[in-house]
Amino acid sequence: MQTAAQLIEKLGIENVDPQKQDEILQDLANSVSNRILLGISEKLSDEDLKEVSALLDSDKEEEAESLLAAKIDDFEGFKAQIEQETIDEIANNIRAVSDQAEATQNESLRP
């Protein structure tokens, strides 16, 4: 996992208000979590998903993590890949929006 400072730099939001940076980083963390959950649901059977859910409902997070690691090859790598893909996608989207806004602004400044 990258540090907050590394993520802020990668996302190009160094000059954004710190409170807004925190909001963006929280949204990023939520996106990563949601995508990991989606990936897990695609890889596990319904029975395995019920078992993981029951463990989590019983506050047995370590057991749930162990089950996921047993059911999903290279679970840590799986999570890291989703995290990196999500970060890259969001960074690219931010750059694209920024570039488009700059182009629009430059066009409006032309006589």
PDB file of N, CA and C in Angstrom, residues 7-68:
ATOM      1  N   LEU A   7       0.251   8.757  -2.720  1.00  0.00           N
ATOM      2  CA  LEU A   7      -1.017   8.786  -3.452  1.00  0.00           C
ATOM      3  C   LEU A   7      -1.379  10.197  -3.885  1.00  0.00           C
ATOM      4  N   ILE A   8      -1.178  11.157  -3.002  1.00  0.00           N
ATOM      5  CA  ILE A   8      -1.465  12.553  -3.324  1.00  0.00           C
ATOM      6  C   ILE A   8      -0.627  12.983  -4.522  1.00  0.00           C
ATOM      7  N   GLU A   9       0.641  12.595  -4.525  1.00  0.00           N
ATOM      8  CA  GLU A   9       1.518  12.935  -5.650  1.00  0.00           C
ATOM      9  C   GLU A   9       1.064  12.226  -6.928  1.00  0.00           C
ATOM     10  N   LYS A  10       0.787  10.931  -6.838  1.00  0.00           N
ATOM     11  CA  LYS A  10       0.377  10.153  -8.013  1.00  0.00           C
ATOM     12  C   LYS A  10      -0.919  10.702  -8.605  1.00  0.00           C
ATOM     13  N   LEU A  11      -1.822  11.134  -7.737  1.00  0.00           N
ATOM     14  CA  LEU A  11      -3.094  11.677  -8.205  1.00  0.00           C
ATOM     15  C   LEU A  11      -2.973  13.129  -8.674  1.00  0.00           C
ATOM     16  N   GLY A  12      -1.831  13.749  -8.386  1.00  0.00           N
ATOM     17  CA  GLY A  12      -1.613  15.125  -8.822  1.00  0.00           C
ATOM     18  C   GLY A  12      -2.458  16.133  -8.064  1.00  0.00           C
ATOM     19  N   ILE A  13      -2.701  15.851  -6.794  1.00  0.00           N
ATOM     20  CA  ILE A  13      -3.563  16.746  -6.006  1.00  0.00           C
ATOM     21  C   ILE A  13      -2.776  17.441  -4.891  1.00  0.00           C
ATOM     22  N   GLU A  14      -1.492  17.646  -5.126  1.00  0.00           N
ATOM     23  CA  GLU A  14      -0.647  18.273  -4.103  1.00  0.00           C
ATOM     24  C   GLU A  14      -1.121  19.671  -3.734  1.00  0.00           C
ATOM     25  N   ASN A  15      -1.706  20.407  -4.696  1.00  0.00           N
ATOM     26  CA  ASN A  15      -2.107  21.789  -4.454  1.00  0.00           C
ATOM     27  C   ASN A  15      -3.566  21.923  -4.032  1.00  0.00           C
ATOM     28  N   VAL A  16      -4.200  20.803  -3.772  1.00  0.00           N
ATOM     29  CA  VAL A  16      -5.593  20.800  -3.342  1.00  0.00           C
ATOM     30  C   VAL A  16      -5.634  20.965  -1.820  1.00  0.00           C
ATOM     31  N   ASP A  17      -6.696  21.604  -1.331  1.00  0.00           N
ATOM     32  CA  ASP A  17      -6.901  21.797   0.103  1.00  0.00           C
ATOM     33  C   ASP A  17      -6.755  20.457   0.838  1.00  0.00           C
ATOM     34  N   PRO A  18      -6.010  20.435   1.955  1.00  0.00           N
ATOM     35  CA  PRO A  18      -5.794  19.175   2.681  1.00  0.00           C
ATOM     36  C   PRO A  18      -7.076  18.432   3.055  1.00  0.00           C
ATOM     37  N   GLN A  19      -8.120  19.151   3.407  1.00  0.00           N
ATOM     38  CA  GLN A  19      -9.388  18.493   3.743  1.00  0.00           C
ATOM     39  C   GLN A  19      -9.952  17.789   2.514  1.00  0.00           C
ATOM     40  N   LYS A  20      -9.857  18.424   1.361  1.00  0.00           N
ATOM     41  CA  LYS A  20     -10.337  17.817   0.113  1.00  0.00           C
ATOM     42  C   LYS A  20      -9.459  16.621  -0.263  1.00  0.00           C
ATOM     43  N   GLN A  21      -8.149  16.726  -0.007  1.00  0.00           N
ATOM     44  CA  GLN A  21      -7.248  15.594  -0.250  1.00  0.00           C
ATOM     45  C   GLN A  21      -7.700  14.382   0.564  1.00  0.00           C
ATOM     46  N   ASP A  22      -8.031  14.618   1.844  1.00  0.00           N
ATOM     47  CA  ASP A  22      -8.496  13.532   2.716  1.00  0.00           C
ATOM     48  C   ASP A  22      -9.772  12.896   2.161  1.00  0.00           C
ATOM     49  N   GLU A  23     -10.675  13.727   1.652  1.00  0.00           N
ATOM     50  CA  GLU A  23     -11.920  13.217   1.074  1.00  0.00           C
ATOM     51  C   GLU A  23     -11.629  12.363  -0.158  1.00  0.00           C
ATOM     52  N   ILE A  24     -10.723  12.825  -1.000  1.00  0.00           N
ATOM     53  CA  ILE A  24     -10.356  12.083  -2.209  1.00  0.00           C
ATOM     54  C   ILE A  24      -9.713  10.754  -1.833  1.00  0.00           C
ATOM     55  N   LEU A  25      -8.821  10.777  -0.857  1.00  0.00           N
ATOM     56  CA  LEU A  25      -8.161   9.537  -0.427  1.00  0.00           C
ATOM     57  C   LEU A  25      -9.168   8.564   0.185  1.00  0.00           C
ATOM     58  N   GLN A  26     -10.145   9.070   0.925  1.00  0.00           N
ATOM     59  CA  GLN A  26     -11.181   8.201   1.491  1.00  0.00           C
ATOM     60  C   GLN A  26     -12.037   7.599   0.387  1.00  0.00           C
ATOM     61  N   ASP A  27     -12.379   8.413  -0.608  1.00  0.00           N
ATOM     62  CA  ASP A  27     -13.141   7.900  -1.753  1.00  0.00           C
ATOM     63  C   ASP A  27     -12.338   6.828  -2.493  1.00  0.00           C
ATOM     64  N   LEU A  28     -11.041   7.047  -2.619  1.00  0.00           N
ATOM     65  CA  LEU A  28     -10.170   6.063  -3.264  1.00  0.00           C
ATOM     66  C   LEU A  28     -10.159   4.760  -2.469  1.00  0.00           C
ATOM     67  N   ALA A  29     -10.018   4.849  -1.163  1.00  0.00           N
ATOM     68  CA  ALA A  29     -10.019   3.652  -0.316  1.00  0.00           C
ATOM     69  C   ALA A  29     -11.346   2.896  -0.440  1.00  0.00           C
ATOM     70  N   ASN A  30     -12.448   3.635  -0.497  1.00  0.00           N
ATOM     71  CA  ASN A  30     -13.761   3.002  -0.658  1.00  0.00           C
ATOM     72  C   ASN A  30     -13.866   2.304  -2.010  1.00  0.00           C
ATOM     73  N   SER A  31     -13.351   2.948  -3.047  1.00  0.00           N
ATOM     74  CA  SER A  31     -13.372   2.340  -4.389  1.00  0.00           C
ATOM     75  C   SER A  31     -12.556   1.057  -4.423  1.00  0.00           C
ATOM     76  N   VAL A  32     -11.375   1.096  -3.813  1.00  0.00           N
ATOM     77  CA  VAL A  32     -10.517  -0.097  -3.766  1.00  0.00           C
ATOM     78  C   VAL A  32     -11.239  -1.213  -3.015  1.00  0.00           C
ATOM     79  N   SER A  33     -11.809  -0.903  -1.867  1.00  0.00           N
ATOM     80  CA  SER A  33     -12.525  -1.916  -1.079  1.00  0.00           C
ATOM     81  C   SER A  33     -13.682  -2.524  -1.863  1.00  0.00           C
ATOM     82  N   ASN A  34     -14.454  -1.674  -2.512  1.00  0.00           N
ATOM     83  CA  ASN A  34     -15.590  -2.164  -3.292  1.00  0.00           C
ATOM     84  C   ASN A  34     -15.139  -3.064  -4.438  1.00  0.00           C
ATOM     85  N   ARG A  35     -14.061  -2.689  -5.089  1.00  0.00           N
ATOM     86  CA  ARG A  35     -13.570  -3.499  -6.208  1.00  0.00           C
ATOM     87  C   ARG A  35     -12.988  -4.821  -5.720  1.00  0.00           C
ATOM     88  N   ILE A  36     -12.350  -4.807  -4.562  1.00  0.00           N
ATOM     89  CA  ILE A  36     -11.840  -6.066  -4.000  1.00  0.00           C
ATOM     90  C   ILE A  36     -13.016  -6.977  -3.658  1.00  0.00           C
ATOM     91  N   LEU A  37     -14.046  -6.416  -3.049  1.00  0.00           N
ATOM     92  CA  LEU A  37     -15.227  -7.217  -2.716  1.00  0.00           C
ATOM     93  C   LEU A  37     -15.881  -7.788  -3.972  1.00  0.00           C
ATOM     94  N   LEU A  38     -15.958  -6.988  -5.014  1.00  0.00           N
ATOM     95  CA  LEU A  38     -16.509  -7.465  -6.280  1.00  0.00           C
ATOM     96  C   LEU A  38     -15.657  -8.603  -6.841  1.00  0.00           C
ATOM     97  N   GLY A  39     -14.342  -8.420  -6.809  1.00  0.00           N
ATOM     98  CA  GLY A  39     -13.438  -9.457  -7.292  1.00  0.00           C
ATOM     99  C   GLY A  39     -13.568 -10.741  -6.502  1.00  0.00           C
ATOM    100  N   ILE A  40     -13.714 -10.616  -5.189  1.00  0.00           N
ATOM    101  CA  ILE A  40     -13.898 -11.787  -4.333  1.00  0.00           C
ATOM    102  C   ILE A  40     -15.195 -12.497  -4.708  1.00  0.00           C
ATOM    103  N   SER A  41     -16.253 -11.726  -4.893  1.00  0.00           N
ATOM    104  CA  SER A  41     -17.549 -12.334  -5.211  1.00  0.00           C
ATOM    105  C   SER A  41     -17.516 -13.052  -6.553  1.00  0.00           C
ATOM    106  N   GLU A  42     -16.667 -12.608  -7.457  1.00  0.00           N
ATOM    107  CA  GLU A  42     -16.547 -13.261  -8.761  1.00  0.00           C
ATOM    108  C   GLU A  42     -15.728 -14.543  -8.673  1.00  0.00           C
ATOM    109  N   LYS A  43     -14.841 -14.637  -7.694  1.00  0.00           N
ATOM    110  CA  LYS A  43     -13.949 -15.785  -7.587  1.00  0.00           C
ATOM    111  C   LYS A  43     -14.484 -16.908  -6.701  1.00  0.00           C
ATOM    112  N   LEU A  44     -15.352 -16.576  -5.757  1.00  0.00           N
ATOM    113  CA  LEU A  44     -15.822 -17.574  -4.801  1.00  0.00           C
ATOM    114  C   LEU A  44     -17.201 -18.113  -5.177  1.00  0.00           C
ATOM    115  N   SER A  45     -17.462 -19.318  -4.733  1.00  0.00           N
ATOM    116  CA  SER A  45     -18.796 -19.900  -4.901  1.00  0.00           C
ATOM    117  C   SER A  45     -19.742 -19.214  -3.915  1.00  0.00           C
ATOM    118  N   ASP A  46     -21.024 -19.396  -4.141  1.00  0.00           N
ATOM    119  CA  ASP A  46     -22.020 -18.834  -3.215  1.00  0.00           C
ATOM    120  C   ASP A  46     -21.827 -19.391  -1.814  1.00  0.00           C
ATOM    121  N   GLU A  47     -21.495 -20.666  -1.730  1.00  0.00           N
ATOM    122  CA  GLU A  47     -21.279 -21.306  -0.427  1.00  0.00           C
ATOM    123  C   GLU A  47     -20.086 -20.674   0.297  1.00  0.00           C
ATOM    124  N   ASP A  48     -18.999 -20.461  -0.434  1.00  0.00           N
ATOM    125  CA  ASP A  48     -17.818 -19.837   0.169  1.00  0.00           C
ATOM    126  C   ASP A  48     -18.120 -18.408   0.606  1.00  0.00           C
ATOM    127  N   LEU A  49     -18.888 -17.690  -0.198  1.00  0.00           N
ATOM    128  CA  LEU A  49     -19.250 -16.318   0.162  1.00  0.00           C
ATOM    129  C   LEU A  49     -20.080 -16.281   1.438  1.00  0.00           C
ATOM    130  N   LYS A  50     -20.996 -17.223   1.574  1.00  0.00           N
ATOM    131  CA  LYS A  50     -21.808 -17.302   2.794  1.00  0.00           C
ATOM    132  C   LYS A  50     -20.926 -17.585   4.007  1.00  0.00           C
ATOM    133  N   GLU A  51     -19.950 -18.463   3.813  1.00  0.00           N
ATOM    134  CA  GLU A  51     -19.052 -18.799   4.924  1.00  0.00           C
ATOM    135  C   GLU A  51     -18.218 -17.585   5.342  1.00  0.00           C
ATOM    136  N   VAL A  52     -17.685 -16.859   4.364  1.00  0.00           N
ATOM    137  CA  VAL A  52     -16.906 -15.653   4.671  1.00  0.00           C
ATOM    138  C   VAL A  52     -17.790 -14.617   5.362  1.00  0.00           C
ATOM    139  N   SER A  53     -18.986 -14.446   4.845  1.00  0.00           N
ATOM    140  CA  SER A  53     -19.917 -13.486   5.433  1.00  0.00           C
ATOM    141  C   SER A  53     -20.248 -13.847   6.882  1.00  0.00           C
ATOM    142  N   ALA A  54     -20.474 -15.127   7.140  1.00  0.00           N
ATOM    143  CA  ALA A  54     -20.776 -15.580   8.508  1.00  0.00           C
ATOM    144  C   ALA A  54     -19.602 -15.316   9.436  1.00  0.00           C
ATOM    145  N   LEU A  55     -18.391 -15.549   8.950  1.00  0.00           N
ATOM    146  CA  LEU A  55     -17.201 -15.279   9.767  1.00  0.00           C
ATOM    147  C   LEU A  55     -17.089 -13.788  10.082  1.00  0.00           C
ATOM    148  N   LEU A  56     -17.327 -12.963   9.084  1.00  0.00           N
ATOM    149  CA  LEU A  56     -17.232 -11.517   9.294  1.00  0.00           C
ATOM    150  C   LEU A  56     -18.327 -11.034  10.246  1.00  0.00           C
ATOM    151  N   ASP A  57     -19.518 -11.602  10.106  1.00  0.00           N
ATOM    152  CA  ASP A  57     -20.623 -11.233  11.007  1.00  0.00           C
ATOM    153  C   ASP A  57     -20.325 -11.616  12.450  1.00  0.00           C
ATOM    154  N   SER A  58     -19.489 -12.633  12.636  1.00  0.00           N
ATOM    155  CA  SER A  58     -19.109 -13.097  13.969  1.00  0.00           C
ATOM    156  C   SER A  58     -17.810 -12.459  14.459  1.00  0.00           C
ATOM    157  N   ASP A  59     -17.390 -11.395  13.771  1.00  0.00           N
ATOM    158  CA  ASP A  59     -16.144 -10.686  14.105  1.00  0.00           C
ATOM    159  C   ASP A  59     -14.923 -11.603  14.075  1.00  0.00           C
ATOM    160  N   LYS A  60     -14.920 -12.542  13.162  1.00  0.00           N
ATOM    161  CA  LYS A  60     -13.794 -13.463  12.985  1.00  0.00           C
ATOM    162  C   LYS A  60     -13.053 -13.085  11.693  1.00  0.00           C
ATOM    163  N   GLU A  61     -12.539 -11.866  11.690  1.00  0.00           N
ATOM    164  CA  GLU A  61     -11.910 -11.319  10.493  1.00  0.00           C
ATOM    165  C   GLU A  61     -10.664 -12.099  10.075  1.00  0.00           C
ATOM    166  N   GLU A  62      -9.874 -12.529  11.055  1.00  0.00           N
ATOM    167  CA  GLU A  62      -8.653 -13.287  10.718  1.00  0.00           C
ATOM    168  C   GLU A  62      -9.000 -14.616  10.064  1.00  0.00           C
ATOM    169  N   GLU A  63     -10.050 -15.262  10.561  1.00  0.00           N
ATOM    170  CA  GLU A  63     -10.482 -16.524   9.958  1.00  0.00           C
ATOM    171  C   GLU A  63     -11.022 -16.302   8.549  1.00  0.00           C
ATOM    172  N   ALA A  64     -11.752 -15.216   8.366  1.00  0.00           N
ATOM    173  CA  ALA A  64     -12.268 -14.896   7.037  1.00  0.00           C
ATOM    174  C   ALA A  64     -11.112 -14.636   6.072  1.00  0.00           C
ATOM    175  N   GLU A  65     -10.131 -13.894   6.537  1.00  0.00           N
ATOM    176  CA  GLU A  65      -8.945 -13.608   5.721  1.00  0.00           C
ATOM    177  C   GLU A  65      -8.211 -14.897   5.363  1.00  0.00           C
ATOM    178  N   SER A  66      -8.095 -15.810   6.318  1.00  0.00           N
ATOM    179  CA  SER A  66      -7.447 -17.102   6.067  1.00  0.00           C
ATOM    180  C   SER A  66      -8.219 -17.922   5.044  1.00  0.00           C
ATOM    181  N   LEU A  67      -9.528 -17.903   5.154  1.00  0.00           N
ATOM    182  CA  LEU A  67     -10.357 -18.622   4.191  1.00  0.00           C
ATOM    183  C   LEU A  67     -10.181 -18.040   2.784  1.00  0.00           C
ATOM    184  N   LEU A  68     -10.188 -16.725   2.699  1.00  0.00           N
ATOM    185  CA  LEU A  68     -10.001 -16.074   1.396  1.00  0.00           C
ATOM    186  C   LEU A  68      -8.631 -16.418   0.811  1.00  0.00           C
TER     187      LEU A  68
END
